[in-house]
Amino acid sequence: ISELDWLTVDGWTIAGGSRLGTNRDQPGLQMGAVAYQMQKHNVQALMVVGGFEAFTAVLELGRNRTQYPAFCIPMVLVPATVSNNVPGTEFSLGADTAANVIVRSTDMIKQSASSNRRRVFVIEVQGGNCGFLAVTAGLSGGSTTVYTPEEGVDLTRLQRDIAHLRARYIKELGRSEGRVTLCNENASKIYSTEMIASIYEAESGGFYGARTSVLGHLQQGGTPSPLDRCRANTMAVDSVNWLQARCWDAMHIPNENNVRLPSDQLKRKYFPCVYTDAPQTAAVIGVVGSEVRFTPISDLVVHTDFARRVPRTIWWEASRQLIDILSGVGVDIENGGCVSEYKSCAVDLTADDLMRLYGQHGRLAKLS
């Protein structure tokens, strides 16, 4: 354990999470050793930065509070993973940066494909069992379609996409531009990126060729995007303030009725010991809608698919349908009409809604 001061962290903004390093180990059988080290170093609050492994680790520490009093301290998880698969938040730190890397790479690959006029690239992206990166980057980068673990890949889907590609290249003969398709690394256990590209080319009728590109760990590097930096600063400051408030509330005072504290002295000076086993003191900070919220990690268990390591709610699902509509899949461009279904996520706000959103923060005094 080493102390971080201002000079130590100066310049970390452009380094992302690389300075912190990674560790996928779980407390598990070393629970006693973890408790010993936390008690030895007098750890009275814990802020964990990480992805799904960090989520399960904090959950496990919270569940073992009864057996290990060292875990009876405020704990908060700051979600940080390119996969964006942490329950309790819509955005994890690093996901926006990875999406930007994919879009930039897609733009360059599409430019290369366009020079040939008749080429389709199947690009493999990361994300684990969560298709967030494929969908957001596909929508931003003009992908013809995307393959995600949520939908999977089957022959019917491939037939539809191949029929669409052939129809477009026949109609645009000599005027076509390169096209790209994004495929999540876990979209299918059978239809790999290479196999999808091979099927594309085998069924192309000679109208186009297919190639593959695996971006790999490019998506885990690079300079953090401005949006990730803003979210990181907001989450970090809010987490520290939250931990400080929970510590203040959880300071243990033995024989409180017999103790008289001077009015000009802080309680912390006399009783610095923090103890709390309340479920709400182990939480996940997250961006939900337009707000930053703290959600007790125990409340998120029912909303988590632990087998697939993803949240059960797919909030970005509507964006997936937009990709097909914008690329023309299921759209009769000549005669009009669209067979692709799209359910808008937009809502109409009333004056009362605005007062609830902004009035509580003192931003609006009155709406006429």
Tab-separated table of C-alpha atoms in Angstrom:
chain	number	residue	atom	x	y	z
A	1	ILE	CA	0.000	0.000	0.000
A	2	SER	CA	1.407	3.351	-1.031
A	3	GLU	CA	0.084	6.845	-0.445
A	4	LEU	CA	-0.832	8.982	-3.453
A	5	ASP	CA	-0.233	12.709	-3.255
A	6	TRP	CA	-0.855	15.474	-5.763
A	7	LEU	CA	2.566	15.173	-7.386
A	8	THR	CA	2.182	11.400	-7.759
A	9	VAL	CA	-1.077	11.571	-9.688
A	10	ASP	CA	-0.154	14.664	-11.705
A	11	GLY	CA	-0.301	13.683	-15.365
A	12	TRP	CA	-2.460	10.591	-14.844
A	13	THR	CA	-5.264	12.149	-16.893
A	14	ILE	CA	-3.712	11.133	-20.203
A	15	ALA	CA	-2.713	7.655	-18.981
A	16	GLY	CA	-6.186	6.288	-18.245
A	17	GLY	CA	-6.256	3.251	-15.983
A	18	SER	CA	-2.841	1.953	-17.016
A	19	ARG	CA	-1.178	3.557	-13.982
A	20	LEU	CA	-3.450	1.605	-11.631
A	21	GLY	CA	-2.808	-1.731	-13.343
A	22	THR	CA	-5.195	-4.676	-13.488
A	23	ASN	CA	-5.953	-7.542	-11.149
A	24	ARG	CA	-8.708	-10.070	-11.796
A	25	ASP	CA	-8.139	-12.034	-8.574
A	26	GLN	CA	-11.119	-12.548	-6.269
A	27	PRO	CA	-10.943	-12.572	-2.433
A	28	GLY	CA	-12.189	-16.180	-2.368
A	29	LEU	CA	-10.012	-18.441	-0.252
A	30	GLN	CA	-7.792	-15.477	0.698
A	31	MET	CA	-10.627	-13.703	2.484
A	32	GLY	CA	-8.870	-13.968	5.833
A	33	ALA	CA	-5.638	-12.576	4.419
A	34	VAL	CA	-7.506	-9.657	2.846
A	35	ALA	CA	-9.214	-8.893	6.151
A	36	TYR	CA	-5.873	-9.088	7.984
A	37	GLN	CA	-4.178	-6.634	5.630
A	38	MET	CA	-7.085	-4.193	5.799
A	39	GLN	CA	-7.037	-4.319	9.598
A	40	LYS	CA	-3.241	-4.069	9.707
A	41	HIS	CA	-3.235	-0.892	7.600
A	42	ASN	CA	-6.287	0.536	9.356
A	43	VAL	CA	-8.340	0.794	6.144
A	44	GLN	CA	-11.589	2.521	7.089
A	45	ALA	CA	-13.061	3.128	3.619
A	46	LEU	CA	-12.570	1.393	0.294
A	47	MET	CA	-12.977	2.725	-3.240
A	48	VAL	CA	-12.554	0.023	-5.882
A	49	VAL	CA	-12.004	0.886	-9.548
A	50	GLY	CA	-12.743	-1.887	-12.016
A	51	GLY	CA	-15.152	-3.955	-14.074
A	52	PHE	CA	-17.274	-7.025	-13.429
A	53	GLU	CA	-14.550	-8.750	-11.366
A	54	ALA	CA	-14.428	-5.699	-9.103
A	55	PHE	CA	-18.229	-5.844	-8.844
A	56	THR	CA	-18.184	-9.466	-7.664
A	57	ALA	CA	-15.248	-8.754	-5.324
A	58	VAL	CA	-17.043	-5.900	-3.534
A	59	LEU	CA	-20.197	-8.030	-3.390
A	60	GLU	CA	-18.214	-10.858	-1.785
A	61	LEU	CA	-16.609	-8.540	0.766
A	62	GLY	CA	-20.032	-7.213	1.716
A	63	ARG	CA	-21.440	-10.719	2.146
A	64	ASN	CA	-18.616	-11.647	4.546
A	65	ARG	CA	-19.013	-8.708	6.910
A	66	THR	CA	-20.469	-10.913	9.628
A	67	GLN	CA	-17.404	-13.152	9.688
A	68	TYR	CA	-14.798	-10.426	9.111
A	69	PRO	CA	-15.410	-7.112	10.948
A	70	ALA	CA	-12.599	-5.531	8.882
A	71	PHE	CA	-15.076	-5.416	5.976
A	72	CYS	CA	-17.595	-3.404	8.002
A	73	ILE	CA	-16.541	-0.161	6.368
A	74	PRO	CA	-18.043	1.946	3.576
A	75	MET	CA	-17.174	0.537	0.147
A	76	VAL	CA	-17.894	1.939	-3.303
A	77	LEU	CA	-17.202	0.620	-6.785
A	78	VAL	CA	-16.273	3.011	-9.587
A	79	PRO	CA	-17.118	1.082	-12.795
A	80	ALA	CA	-14.236	1.104	-15.272
A	81	THR	CA	-14.196	-1.369	-18.158
A	82	VAL	CA	-14.324	-1.119	-21.953
A	83	SER	CA	-16.986	-3.839	-21.972
A	84	ASN	CA	-19.464	-1.579	-20.141
A	85	ASN	CA	-20.988	-4.594	-18.400
A	86	VAL	CA	-21.125	-3.419	-14.774
A	87	PRO	CA	-24.625	-3.467	-13.225
A	88	GLY	CA	-25.832	-0.214	-11.700
A	89	THR	CA	-24.553	2.122	-14.393
A	90	GLU	CA	-25.232	2.853	-18.045
A	91	PHE	CA	-21.653	3.929	-18.732
A	92	SER	CA	-18.368	2.554	-17.427
A	93	LEU	CA	-15.113	4.469	-17.610
A	94	GLY	CA	-13.127	3.457	-20.672
A	95	ALA	CA	-16.085	2.402	-22.820
A	96	ASP	CA	-16.323	5.748	-24.605
A	97	THR	CA	-12.584	5.776	-25.286
A	98	ALA	CA	-12.744	2.241	-26.721
A	99	ALA	CA	-15.732	3.173	-28.887
A	100	ASN	CA	-13.767	6.136	-30.237
A	101	VAL	CA	-10.839	3.852	-31.109
A	102	ILE	CA	-13.189	1.473	-32.954
A	103	VAL	CA	-14.826	4.300	-34.900
A	104	ARG	CA	-11.458	5.756	-35.951
A	105	SER	CA	-10.247	2.313	-37.010
A	106	THR	CA	-13.512	1.634	-38.848
A	107	ASP	CA	-13.184	4.908	-40.757
A	108	MET	CA	-9.686	3.980	-41.933
A	109	ILE	CA	-10.669	0.422	-42.866
A	110	LYS	CA	-13.745	1.685	-44.726
A	111	GLN	CA	-11.515	4.075	-46.650
A	112	SER	CA	-9.312	1.154	-47.663
A	113	ALA	CA	-12.381	-0.886	-48.667
A	114	SER	CA	-13.762	2.005	-50.696
A	115	SER	CA	-10.679	2.128	-52.901
A	116	ASN	CA	-11.519	-1.379	-54.112
A	117	ARG	CA	-15.208	-0.482	-54.644
A	118	ARG	CA	-16.291	-4.054	-54.011
A	119	ARG	CA	-15.071	-5.086	-50.599
A	120	VAL	CA	-16.693	-5.816	-47.250
A	121	PHE	CA	-14.705	-5.919	-44.021
A	122	VAL	CA	-15.858	-7.955	-41.032
A	123	ILE	CA	-14.244	-6.260	-38.026
A	124	GLU	CA	-14.001	-8.064	-34.695
A	125	VAL	CA	-14.377	-5.882	-31.591
A	126	GLN	CA	-14.144	-6.603	-27.893
A	127	GLY	CA	-16.840	-6.324	-25.248
A	128	GLY	CA	-17.094	-9.814	-23.787
A	129	ASN	CA	-20.732	-10.877	-23.565
A	130	CYS	CA	-21.946	-7.292	-23.894
A	131	GLY	CA	-22.613	-5.862	-27.344
A	132	PHE	CA	-22.439	-2.214	-26.275
A	133	LEU	CA	-19.185	-1.457	-28.096
A	134	ALA	CA	-20.313	-3.118	-31.310
A	135	VAL	CA	-23.633	-1.255	-31.334
A	136	THR	CA	-22.376	2.220	-30.408
A	137	ALA	CA	-19.354	2.011	-32.715
A	138	GLY	CA	-21.458	0.468	-35.483
A	139	LEU	CA	-24.026	3.226	-35.256
A	140	SER	CA	-21.333	5.933	-35.167
A	141	GLY	CA	-19.121	4.401	-37.841
A	142	GLY	CA	-21.807	3.561	-40.410
A	143	SER	CA	-21.646	-0.220	-40.107
A	144	THR	CA	-23.880	-2.226	-42.443
A	145	THR	CA	-24.863	-4.459	-39.548
A	146	VAL	CA	-23.497	-5.710	-36.231
A	147	TYR	CA	-23.404	-9.102	-34.552
A	148	THR	CA	-23.794	-9.121	-30.769
A	149	PRO	CA	-24.011	-11.815	-28.065
A	150	GLU	CA	-27.502	-10.578	-27.165
A	151	GLU	CA	-28.825	-11.508	-30.626
A	152	GLY	CA	-26.399	-14.224	-31.634
A	153	VAL	CA	-25.687	-15.356	-35.173
A	154	ASP	CA	-27.571	-17.964	-37.214
A	155	LEU	CA	-27.961	-18.933	-40.869
A	156	THR	CA	-31.217	-17.031	-41.244
A	157	ARG	CA	-29.534	-13.837	-40.121
A	158	LEU	CA	-26.555	-14.407	-42.412
A	159	GLN	CA	-28.836	-15.091	-45.371
A	160	ARG	CA	-30.653	-11.830	-44.786
A	161	ASP	CA	-27.441	-9.817	-44.539
A	162	ILE	CA	-25.903	-11.470	-47.618
A	163	ALA	CA	-29.066	-10.821	-49.629
A	164	HIS	CA	-28.915	-7.159	-48.594
A	165	LEU	CA	-25.237	-6.850	-49.575
A	166	ARG	CA	-25.785	-8.475	-52.950
A	167	ALA	CA	-28.783	-6.246	-53.674
A	168	ARG	CA	-26.834	-3.109	-52.818
A	169	TYR	CA	-23.742	-4.042	-54.844
A	170	ILE	CA	-25.851	-5.012	-57.857
A	171	LYS	CA	-27.719	-1.720	-57.737
A	172	GLU	CA	-24.552	0.316	-57.139
A	173	LEU	CA	-22.407	-1.558	-59.640
A	174	GLY	CA	-19.327	0.524	-60.343
A	175	ARG	CA	-20.368	3.165	-57.836
A	176	SER	CA	-20.210	1.203	-54.601
A	177	GLU	CA	-18.184	2.171	-51.592
A	178	GLY	CA	-16.568	-0.127	-49.086
A	179	ARG	CA	-18.716	-1.507	-46.304
A	180	VAL	CA	-17.937	-2.748	-42.820
A	181	THR	CA	-19.650	-5.123	-40.427
A	182	LEU	CA	-18.816	-5.229	-36.721
A	183	CYS	CA	-18.775	-8.546	-34.905
A	184	ASN	CA	-18.465	-8.882	-31.142
A	185	GLU	CA	-15.791	-11.372	-30.074
A	186	ASN	CA	-18.426	-13.522	-28.323
A	187	ALA	CA	-21.287	-13.052	-30.776
A	188	SER	CA	-21.264	-16.764	-31.612
A	189	LYS	CA	-19.350	-19.857	-30.566
A	190	ILE	CA	-19.773	-21.353	-34.051
A	191	TYR	CA	-19.742	-18.462	-36.502
A	192	SER	CA	-16.391	-16.798	-35.901
A	193	THR	CA	-15.260	-13.604	-37.596
A	194	GLU	CA	-13.268	-15.588	-40.159
A	195	MET	CA	-16.196	-17.907	-40.886
A	196	ILE	CA	-18.644	-15.031	-41.352
A	197	ALA	CA	-16.266	-13.391	-43.836
A	198	SER	CA	-15.829	-16.697	-45.679
A	199	ILE	CA	-19.601	-17.177	-45.938
A	200	TYR	CA	-19.977	-13.587	-47.137
A	201	GLU	CA	-17.508	-14.135	-49.960
A	202	ALA	CA	-18.720	-17.630	-50.875
A	203	GLU	CA	-22.287	-16.345	-51.311
A	204	SER	CA	-21.365	-13.020	-52.910
A	205	GLY	CA	-21.983	-14.148	-56.462
A	206	GLY	CA	-18.785	-12.398	-57.429
A	207	PHE	CA	-20.182	-8.952	-56.697
A	208	TYR	CA	-17.927	-8.283	-53.706
A	209	GLY	CA	-15.102	-9.746	-51.678
A	210	ALA	CA	-14.806	-10.077	-47.910
A	211	ARG	CA	-11.882	-9.540	-45.545
A	212	THR	CA	-11.435	-9.580	-41.777
A	213	SER	CA	-9.759	-7.294	-39.271
A	214	VAL	CA	-9.284	-7.946	-35.555
A	215	LEU	CA	-8.699	-4.732	-33.595
A	216	GLY	CA	-7.644	-6.591	-30.453
A	217	HIS	CA	-5.982	-4.663	-27.658
A	218	LEU	CA	-5.947	-1.416	-29.603
A	219	GLN	CA	-9.333	-0.886	-27.945
A	220	GLN	CA	-7.775	-0.985	-24.477
A	221	GLY	CA	-5.172	1.688	-25.134
A	222	GLY	CA	-5.056	5.232	-26.318
A	223	THR	CA	-5.618	8.573	-24.632
A	224	PRO	CA	-8.874	8.759	-22.633
A	225	SER	CA	-11.670	10.621	-24.391
A	226	PRO	CA	-12.920	13.948	-22.974
A	227	LEU	CA	-16.216	12.302	-21.962
A	228	ASP	CA	-14.420	9.551	-20.034
A	229	ARG	CA	-12.250	12.147	-18.298
A	230	CYS	CA	-15.282	14.187	-17.229
A	231	ARG	CA	-17.080	11.101	-15.942
A	232	ALA	CA	-13.968	9.900	-14.126
A	233	ASN	CA	-13.552	13.231	-12.334
A	234	THR	CA	-17.235	13.373	-11.407
A	235	MET	CA	-17.399	9.790	-10.154
A	236	ALA	CA	-14.144	10.049	-8.212
A	237	VAL	CA	-15.076	13.254	-6.394
A	238	ASP	CA	-18.613	12.055	-5.669
A	239	SER	CA	-17.270	8.713	-4.403
A	240	VAL	CA	-14.804	10.341	-2.021
A	241	ASN	CA	-17.517	12.649	-0.679
A	242	TRP	CA	-19.882	9.690	-0.311
A	243	LEU	CA	-17.267	7.628	1.544
A	244	GLN	CA	-16.473	10.538	3.840
A	245	ALA	CA	-20.151	11.028	4.680
A	246	ARG	CA	-20.692	7.298	5.314
A	247	CYS	CA	-17.567	7.172	7.517
A	248	TRP	CA	-18.776	10.125	9.528
A	249	ASP	CA	-22.134	8.445	10.093
A	250	ALA	CA	-20.524	5.123	10.999
A	251	MET	CA	-18.020	6.270	13.613
A	252	HIS	CA	-18.259	3.994	16.597
A	253	ILE	CA	-18.714	5.636	20.020
A	254	PRO	CA	-18.517	3.200	22.961
A	255	ASN	CA	-20.612	4.125	26.002
A	256	GLU	CA	-21.913	7.181	24.217
A	257	ASN	CA	-24.134	8.190	27.147
A	258	ASN	CA	-21.111	8.479	29.419
A	259	VAL	CA	-19.005	10.511	26.999
A	260	ARG	CA	-19.185	14.283	26.915
A	261	LEU	CA	-17.377	15.890	23.997
A	262	PRO	CA	-16.283	19.538	24.041
A	263	SER	CA	-18.401	21.541	21.642
A	264	ASP	CA	-15.325	22.829	19.832
A	265	GLN	CA	-13.856	19.374	19.170
A	266	LEU	CA	-14.570	16.952	16.337
A	267	LYS	CA	-15.953	13.549	17.097
A	268	ARG	CA	-13.377	12.012	14.769
A	269	LYS	CA	-10.497	13.173	16.974
A	270	TYR	CA	-11.723	11.047	19.841
A	271	PHE	CA	-13.246	8.055	18.090
A	272	PRO	CA	-11.687	7.426	14.661
A	273	CYS	CA	-12.954	3.846	14.426
A	274	VAL	CA	-15.467	3.266	11.603
A	275	TYR	CA	-17.899	0.359	11.800
A	276	THR	CA	-20.967	-0.284	9.670
A	277	ASP	CA	-22.613	-3.388	8.273
A	278	ALA	CA	-25.581	-1.612	6.695
A	279	PRO	CA	-26.227	-2.926	3.145
A	280	GLN	CA	-26.425	0.596	1.719
A	281	THR	CA	-22.796	1.283	2.700
A	282	ALA	CA	-21.510	-1.049	-0.035
A	283	ALA	CA	-22.563	0.563	-3.290
A	284	VAL	CA	-21.886	1.105	-6.985
A	285	ILE	CA	-21.675	4.637	-8.324
A	286	GLY	CA	-23.112	4.935	-11.801
A	287	VAL	CA	-24.547	7.144	-14.495
A	288	VAL	CA	-28.283	6.428	-14.767
A	289	GLY	CA	-30.078	8.661	-17.225
A	290	SER	CA	-28.889	12.183	-16.532
A	291	GLU	CA	-27.967	11.519	-12.906
A	292	VAL	CA	-25.070	10.050	-10.951
A	293	ARG	CA	-26.469	7.579	-8.434
A	294	PHE	CA	-25.230	5.306	-5.665
A	295	THR	CA	-26.980	1.925	-5.694
A	296	PRO	CA	-26.477	-0.652	-2.905
A	297	ILE	CA	-24.615	-3.537	-4.479
A	298	SER	CA	-26.899	-6.066	-2.756
A	299	ASP	CA	-29.874	-4.561	-4.617
A	300	LEU	CA	-28.172	-5.190	-7.959
A	301	VAL	CA	-27.896	-8.967	-7.520
A	302	VAL	CA	-31.371	-9.653	-8.954
A	303	HIS	CA	-30.560	-7.412	-11.926
A	304	THR	CA	-27.346	-9.280	-12.802
A	305	ASP	CA	-26.757	-12.278	-15.052
A	306	PHE	CA	-23.713	-13.748	-13.312
A	307	ALA	CA	-23.353	-16.617	-15.791
A	308	ARG	CA	-22.934	-14.203	-18.708
A	309	ARG	CA	-21.371	-11.427	-16.591
A	310	VAL	CA	-23.747	-8.702	-17.787
A	311	PRO	CA	-26.691	-6.676	-16.441
A	312	ARG	CA	-30.114	-8.111	-17.251
A	313	THR	CA	-31.374	-4.776	-18.592
A	314	ILE	CA	-30.074	-3.773	-22.038
A	315	TRP	CA	-30.767	-0.036	-22.069
A	316	TRP	CA	-29.072	0.532	-25.458
A	317	GLU	CA	-31.124	-2.133	-27.263
A	318	ALA	CA	-33.148	0.424	-29.269
A	319	SER	CA	-29.967	1.741	-30.904
A	320	ARG	CA	-29.332	-1.682	-32.411
A	321	GLN	CA	-32.418	-1.402	-34.656
A	322	LEU	CA	-31.286	1.997	-35.929
A	323	ILE	CA	-28.235	0.412	-37.574
A	324	ASP	CA	-30.384	-1.764	-39.826
A	325	ILE	CA	-32.685	1.130	-40.697
A	326	LEU	CA	-29.838	3.523	-41.558
A	327	SER	CA	-27.981	0.919	-43.629
A	328	GLY	CA	-31.150	-0.005	-45.515
A	329	VAL	CA	-31.665	-3.533	-44.177
A	330	GLY	CA	-35.399	-4.231	-44.462
A	331	VAL	CA	-35.998	-0.834	-46.070
A	332	ASP	CA	-37.571	-0.512	-49.528
A	333	ILE	CA	-35.678	2.580	-50.662
A	334	GLU	CA	-37.348	2.801	-54.067
A	335	ASN	CA	-40.984	2.245	-53.075
A	336	GLY	CA	-40.827	3.391	-49.466
A	337	GLY	CA	-41.678	1.432	-46.374
A	338	CYS	CA	-39.659	-0.356	-43.750
A	339	VAL	CA	-40.110	-3.779	-42.204
A	340	SER	CA	-37.576	-3.115	-39.436
A	341	GLU	CA	-39.200	-2.239	-36.132
A	342	TYR	CA	-37.873	0.645	-34.092
A	343	LYS	CA	-39.234	1.723	-30.750
A	344	SER	CA	-38.183	5.254	-29.941
A	345	CYS	CA	-36.791	5.908	-26.469
A	346	ALA	CA	-37.620	9.630	-26.641
A	347	VAL	CA	-40.239	11.038	-24.270
A	348	ASP	CA	-42.168	14.317	-24.030
A	349	LEU	CA	-41.305	16.342	-20.934
A	350	THR	CA	-43.894	18.526	-19.229
A	351	ALA	CA	-43.284	21.556	-17.028
A	352	ASP	CA	-43.744	19.324	-13.951
A	353	ASP	CA	-41.099	16.925	-15.283
A	354	LEU	CA	-38.624	19.774	-15.745
A	355	MET	CA	-39.249	21.013	-12.232
A	356	ARG	CA	-38.571	17.543	-10.850
A	357	LEU	CA	-35.359	17.271	-12.872
A	358	TYR	CA	-33.935	20.735	-12.367
A	359	GLY	CA	-35.924	22.363	-9.580
A	360	GLN	CA	-34.449	20.050	-6.949
A	361	HIS	CA	-30.974	21.257	-7.899
A	362	GLY	CA	-31.959	24.897	-7.677
A	363	ARG	CA	-31.492	25.419	-11.408
A	364	LEU	CA	-35.063	26.492	-12.059
A	365	ALA	CA	-37.037	28.670	-9.717
A	366	LYS	CA	-40.289	28.770	-11.672
A	367	LEU	CA	-41.678	27.680	-14.986
A	368	SER	CA	-44.427	29.778	-16.549
